[in-house]
Short mmCIF file of C-alpha atoms in Angstrom, two decimals:
data_model
loop_
_atom_site.label_atom_id
_atom_site.label_comp_id
_atom_site.label_asym_id
_atom_site.label_seq_id
_atom_site.Cartn_x
_atom_site.Cartn_y
_atom_site.Cartn_z
CA MET A 113 17.47 11.85 -4.62
CA SER A 114 14.65 14.17 -5.80
CA ASP A 115 13.40 17.20 -3.83
CA ARG A 116 10.15 15.15 -3.07
CA GLU A 117 12.12 12.10 -1.85
CA GLU A 118 14.38 14.37 0.44
CA VAL A 119 11.49 15.93 2.19
CA ARG A 120 9.70 12.41 2.51
CA ARG A 121 12.82 11.03 4.08
CA ARG A 122 13.07 14.17 6.23
CA ILE A 123 9.77 13.85 7.45
CA ILE A 124 10.14 10.04 8.22
CA ASP A 125 13.27 10.66 10.06
CA ALA A 126 11.96 13.25 12.21
CA THR A 127 8.93 11.23 12.99
CA THR A 128 11.00 8.09 13.78
CA LYS A 129 13.04 10.29 16.37
CA LEU A 130 9.97 11.69 17.97
CA LEU A 131 8.42 8.29 18.19
CA ARG A 132 11.53 6.94 19.82
CA ASP A 133 11.99 9.94 22.30
CA LYS A 134 8.55 10.84 23.17
CA GLY A 135 6.30 7.90 22.15
CA ARG A 136 3.32 7.96 19.99
CA GLU A 137 1.65 10.69 22.02
CA GLY A 138 4.66 12.79 21.21
CA VAL A 139 3.88 12.44 17.37
CA THR A 140 1.53 15.18 16.02
CA THR A 141 1.17 17.19 12.86
CA ARG A 142 2.56 20.10 14.92
CA THR A 143 5.57 18.55 16.34
CA VAL A 144 6.44 16.53 13.21
CA SER A 145 6.36 19.45 10.99
CA ALA A 146 8.29 21.47 13.57
CA ALA A 147 10.94 18.84 13.59
CA ALA A 148 11.02 18.28 9.88
CA GLY A 149 11.06 22.06 9.00
CA VAL A 150 7.70 21.67 6.65
CA GLN A 151 4.34 22.91 6.71
CA ALA A 152 1.58 20.62 7.56
CA PRO A 153 0.09 20.54 4.12
CA THR A 154 3.26 19.07 2.97
CA LEU A 155 2.73 15.99 5.29
CA TYR A 156 -1.01 15.74 3.85
CA ARG A 157 0.45 15.78 0.46
CA LEU A 158 3.06 13.19 0.83
CA PHE A 159 1.33 10.70 3.48
CA THR A 160 -2.45 11.80 3.12
CA ASP A 161 -2.86 11.64 6.79
CA MET A 162 -1.06 11.01 10.11
CA ASN A 163 -2.16 7.35 9.83
CA GLY A 164 -0.29 7.06 6.62
CA LEU A 165 2.87 8.82 7.92
CA LEU A 166 2.93 6.32 10.80
CA GLU A 167 2.49 3.51 8.44
CA ALA A 168 5.36 4.64 6.43
CA VAL A 169 7.58 5.04 9.44
CA ALA A 170 6.70 1.65 10.68
CA ALA A 171 7.54 0.06 7.13
CA ASP A 172 10.91 2.30 6.88
CA GLY A 173 11.83 0.94 10.17
CA PHE A 174 11.32 -2.66 9.84
CA ALA A 175 12.81 -2.55 6.15
CA ARG A 176 16.04 -0.95 7.56
CA TYR A 177 16.30 -3.63 10.29
CA LEU A 178 15.63 -6.43 7.95
CA ALA A 179 18.53 -5.25 5.70
CA GLN A 180 20.88 -5.08 8.86
CA LYS A 181 20.09 -8.13 9.96
CA HIS A 182 19.56 -10.26 6.84
CA SER A 183 22.48 -9.04 4.73
CA GLN A 184 23.95 -12.61 5.22
CA ALA A 185 22.83 -15.18 2.71
CA LEU A 186 20.51 -17.88 3.64
CA SER A 187 22.01 -21.08 4.66
CA ASP A 188 21.84 -24.76 3.77
CA ASP A 189 19.48 -25.44 6.91
CA PRO A 190 16.05 -23.85 6.23
CA VAL A 191 14.95 -24.81 9.66
CA ASP A 192 18.06 -22.89 11.29
CA ASP A 193 16.98 -19.91 9.07
CA LEU A 194 13.70 -20.16 10.60
CA ARG A 195 15.12 -19.96 13.88
CA ARG A 196 17.18 -16.66 13.06
CA GLY A 197 14.24 -15.20 11.41
CA TRP A 198 12.20 -15.82 14.60
CA ASP A 199 14.96 -14.27 16.61
CA THR A 200 15.15 -11.21 14.36
CA HIS A 201 11.40 -10.72 14.69
CA ILE A 202 11.69 -10.62 18.43
CA GLY A 203 14.70 -8.70 18.60
CA PHE A 204 13.36 -5.94 16.23
CA GLY A 205 10.20 -5.78 18.74
CA LEU A 206 12.27 -5.46 21.87
CA GLU A 207 14.80 -3.16 20.35
CA ASN A 208 12.09 -0.75 18.52
CA PRO A 209 8.92 -1.16 20.61
CA ALA A 210 7.35 1.95 19.25
CA HIS A 211 7.79 0.85 15.61
CA TYR A 212 6.41 -2.65 16.68
CA LEU A 213 3.35 -1.25 18.22
CA LEU A 214 2.66 0.58 15.09
CA MET A 215 2.61 -2.59 13.20
CA TYR A 216 0.75 -4.99 15.22
CA GLY A 217 -0.40 -3.01 18.70
CA GLN A 218 -3.62 -1.38 17.27
CA PRO A 219 -4.66 -3.69 14.03
CA THR A 220 -7.40 -2.51 11.78
CA PRO A 221 -10.01 -5.66 11.34
CA GLY A 222 -9.08 -7.36 7.99
CA CYS A 223 -6.05 -5.18 7.21
CA ARG A 224 -2.32 -5.29 7.82
CA THR A 225 0.31 -2.56 7.67
CA ARG A 226 2.86 -2.67 4.81
CA ALA A 227 5.46 -3.54 7.36
CA ALA A 228 3.54 -6.54 8.58
CA GLU A 229 2.94 -7.39 5.27
CA GLN A 230 6.87 -7.24 4.57
CA ALA A 231 7.39 -9.41 7.74
CA LEU A 232 4.82 -11.97 6.59
CA GLU A 233 6.11 -12.35 3.13
CA ARG A 234 9.63 -13.13 4.74
CA LEU A 235 8.23 -15.72 6.88
CA ARG A 236 6.25 -17.38 4.39
CA MET A 237 9.58 -17.76 2.06
CA LEU A 238 11.50 -19.20 5.16
CA VAL A 239 8.74 -21.76 5.61
CA GLU A 240 8.32 -22.50 2.17
CA ARG A 241 12.21 -23.41 1.90
CA ILE A 242 11.30 -25.96 4.80
CA ALA A 243 8.48 -27.44 2.76
CA VAL A 244 10.61 -27.90 -0.26
CA ALA A 245 13.36 -29.76 1.97
CA GLY A 246 10.60 -31.97 2.77
CA LEU A 247 10.81 -31.14 6.56
CA LEU A 248 7.43 -29.45 7.03
CA SER A 249 4.74 -31.37 8.76
CA VAL A 250 1.70 -29.22 8.33
CA GLY A 251 0.62 -27.15 5.34
CA VAL A 252 2.60 -24.02 4.46
CA GLU A 253 -0.16 -21.62 5.24
CA ALA A 254 -0.86 -23.35 8.47
CA ALA A 255 2.77 -23.27 9.59
CA VAL A 256 3.05 -19.49 8.55
CA SER A 257 -0.16 -18.75 10.51
CA MET A 258 1.04 -20.56 13.73
CA VAL A 259 4.66 -19.00 13.60
CA HIS A 260 3.10 -15.54 13.03
CA ALA A 261 0.54 -15.57 15.66
CA ALA A 262 3.07 -16.99 18.27
CA GLY A 263 5.98 -14.52 17.46
CA VAL A 264 3.45 -11.42 17.46
CA GLY A 265 1.63 -12.70 20.61
CA LEU A 266 5.02 -13.40 22.45
CA THR A 267 6.66 -9.85 21.18
CA LEU A 268 3.70 -7.99 22.38
CA ASN A 269 3.59 -9.74 25.51
CA LEU A 270 7.52 -9.12 26.21
CA ILE A 271 6.95 -5.40 25.45
CA GLY A 272 4.24 -5.22 27.87
CA THR A 273 6.41 -6.77 30.63
CA PRO A 274 8.71 -4.88 32.61
CA PRO A 275 12.29 -5.62 31.50
CA GLU A 276 13.06 -6.80 35.10
CA GLU A 277 10.36 -9.29 34.93
CA ARG A 278 10.88 -10.99 31.53
CA ASP A 279 11.89 -14.58 31.28
CA PRO A 280 15.06 -14.25 28.95
CA ALA A 281 14.74 -18.01 28.07
CA LEU A 282 11.24 -17.77 27.08
CA PRO A 283 11.73 -16.69 23.62
CA ASP A 284 14.11 -19.58 22.68
CA ARG A 285 11.96 -22.02 24.38
CA LEU A 286 8.67 -21.11 22.47
CA ARG A 287 10.78 -20.94 19.18
CA GLU A 288 11.87 -24.55 19.65
CA ALA A 289 8.27 -25.79 20.76
CA MET A 290 6.96 -23.95 17.63
CA ILE A 291 9.49 -25.55 15.42
CA ALA A 292 8.71 -28.96 16.84
CA SER A 293 5.17 -28.59 16.10
CA ILE A 294 5.60 -28.00 12.49
CA THR A 295 8.46 -29.71 11.14
CA THR A 296 9.85 -33.21 11.40
CA ALA A 297 13.52 -31.97 12.21
CA GLY A 298 14.98 -34.19 14.62
CA THR A 299 12.41 -36.86 14.33
CA ALA A 300 12.92 -40.50 12.88
CA GLY A 301 10.86 -42.64 10.80
CA ALA A 302 9.50 -42.36 7.22
CA PRO A 303 7.53 -39.24 6.35
CA SER A 304 3.81 -39.09 6.76
CA ALA A 305 1.29 -38.78 4.12
CA ALA A 306 0.89 -35.21 5.11
CA GLN A 307 4.60 -34.31 5.20
CA ARG A 308 4.94 -35.89 1.58
CA ALA A 309 1.81 -33.64 0.35
CA VAL A 310 3.40 -30.84 1.72
CA ALA A 311 6.64 -31.35 0.08
CA LEU A 312 5.09 -32.41 -3.18
CA LYS A 313 3.17 -29.08 -3.19
CA ALA A 314 6.06 -26.97 -2.34
CA VAL A 315 7.86 -27.92 -5.65
CA LEU A 316 5.02 -28.04 -8.04
CA GLY A 317 6.31 -24.74 -9.50
CA GLU A 318 9.25 -26.58 -10.84
CA VAL A 319 6.85 -28.05 -13.44
CA ALA A 320 4.46 -25.35 -13.86
CA ASP A 321 3.68 -26.58 -17.43
CA LEU A 322 2.82 -30.12 -16.56
CA TYR A 323 -0.69 -29.55 -15.62
CA SER A 324 -3.57 -27.30 -17.00
CA PRO A 325 -4.97 -24.62 -14.66
CA GLY A 326 -7.94 -26.58 -13.62
CA GLU A 327 -5.82 -29.78 -12.84
CA ARG A 328 -3.23 -27.53 -10.95
CA ALA A 329 -6.31 -26.14 -8.84
CA LEU A 330 -7.64 -29.45 -8.18
CA LEU A 331 -4.12 -30.91 -7.21
CA ASN A 332 -3.57 -28.08 -4.89
CA GLU A 333 -6.91 -28.96 -3.30
CA LEU A 334 -6.25 -32.55 -2.77
CA LEU A 335 -2.64 -31.78 -1.57
CA ASP A 336 -4.02 -29.31 0.84
CA ARG A 337 -6.49 -32.01 2.22
CA ALA A 338 -3.75 -34.40 2.76
CA ALA A 339 -1.49 -32.13 4.42
CA ASN A 340 -4.06 -30.66 6.73
CA HIS A 341 -5.64 -34.46 7.55
CA THR A 342 -5.41 -35.43 11.06
CA PRO A 343 -5.30 -39.39 11.15
CA ALA A 344 -7.92 -41.14 13.36
CA ARG A 345 -6.33 -42.31 16.45
#
C-alpha cells in the first residue's frame, strides 16, 4: 500500500468510527483531522471536500459489507438469491444506519452516491438472472425500480422507528409481496406474452452478432413494449 493509500485508509477508518460513535454531527474537518492525525489540507487533497469524504466512507462501508455477506457463490435459484439480496440490504441498513443515511437519507436530485450505484448494480444483476430463467413477469428495469424503491423505503422507515416499535415480520412480508409482484415463481400456467418478451430480451446478448445495431434497437423497443403491456380486462 502506498503512503497516499495508507493515509486515505486511515482517514476513512477514522471517519467511520466518528460516524458510528457520534453520528453525522460529530464528523467535521477538525474532528476527522484530529482522529486521523492529518492536517485539514490533506482531507481536501484526497477527497475534495467533506461531501467527497462522506461519499467515500459510505462506499467503503457498503463494499465491505457486500464482501462479507456475499462471499458465497450464487445459487441455482435466482429468486432465492434475490431474497438473500433483499435481506442483505435491509440488514446493512439496520446494522449501519449512519452509513445507510449517507447513501440514501439526503439524496441530491438526479444523482446517486457511489455506494448506492454499487447496490443498484448488484440488484440489477440479481433481477437479470431471474429474467434469463424466464421467471420475471415485468421488464428488468421496472422490476429493479420496484424492488429498489420498496427496499430503500422500508429500510429508511425502520431506521426511523424505535427498535421496540419495529414489526420484525415486516421485511419478510414486504419481500414476499414484492417477489410475487415481479416474478412467476410459484404460479401455474403457461408464461404470458410479457414474460416471454422479458426472457427473450434477457438472453439476446448470447447472439450479439445476429442483428445489426439498428435491428437490435428496434427489437429491444418492441420487447420492452410487450414486457410492459397490460392486457385489457
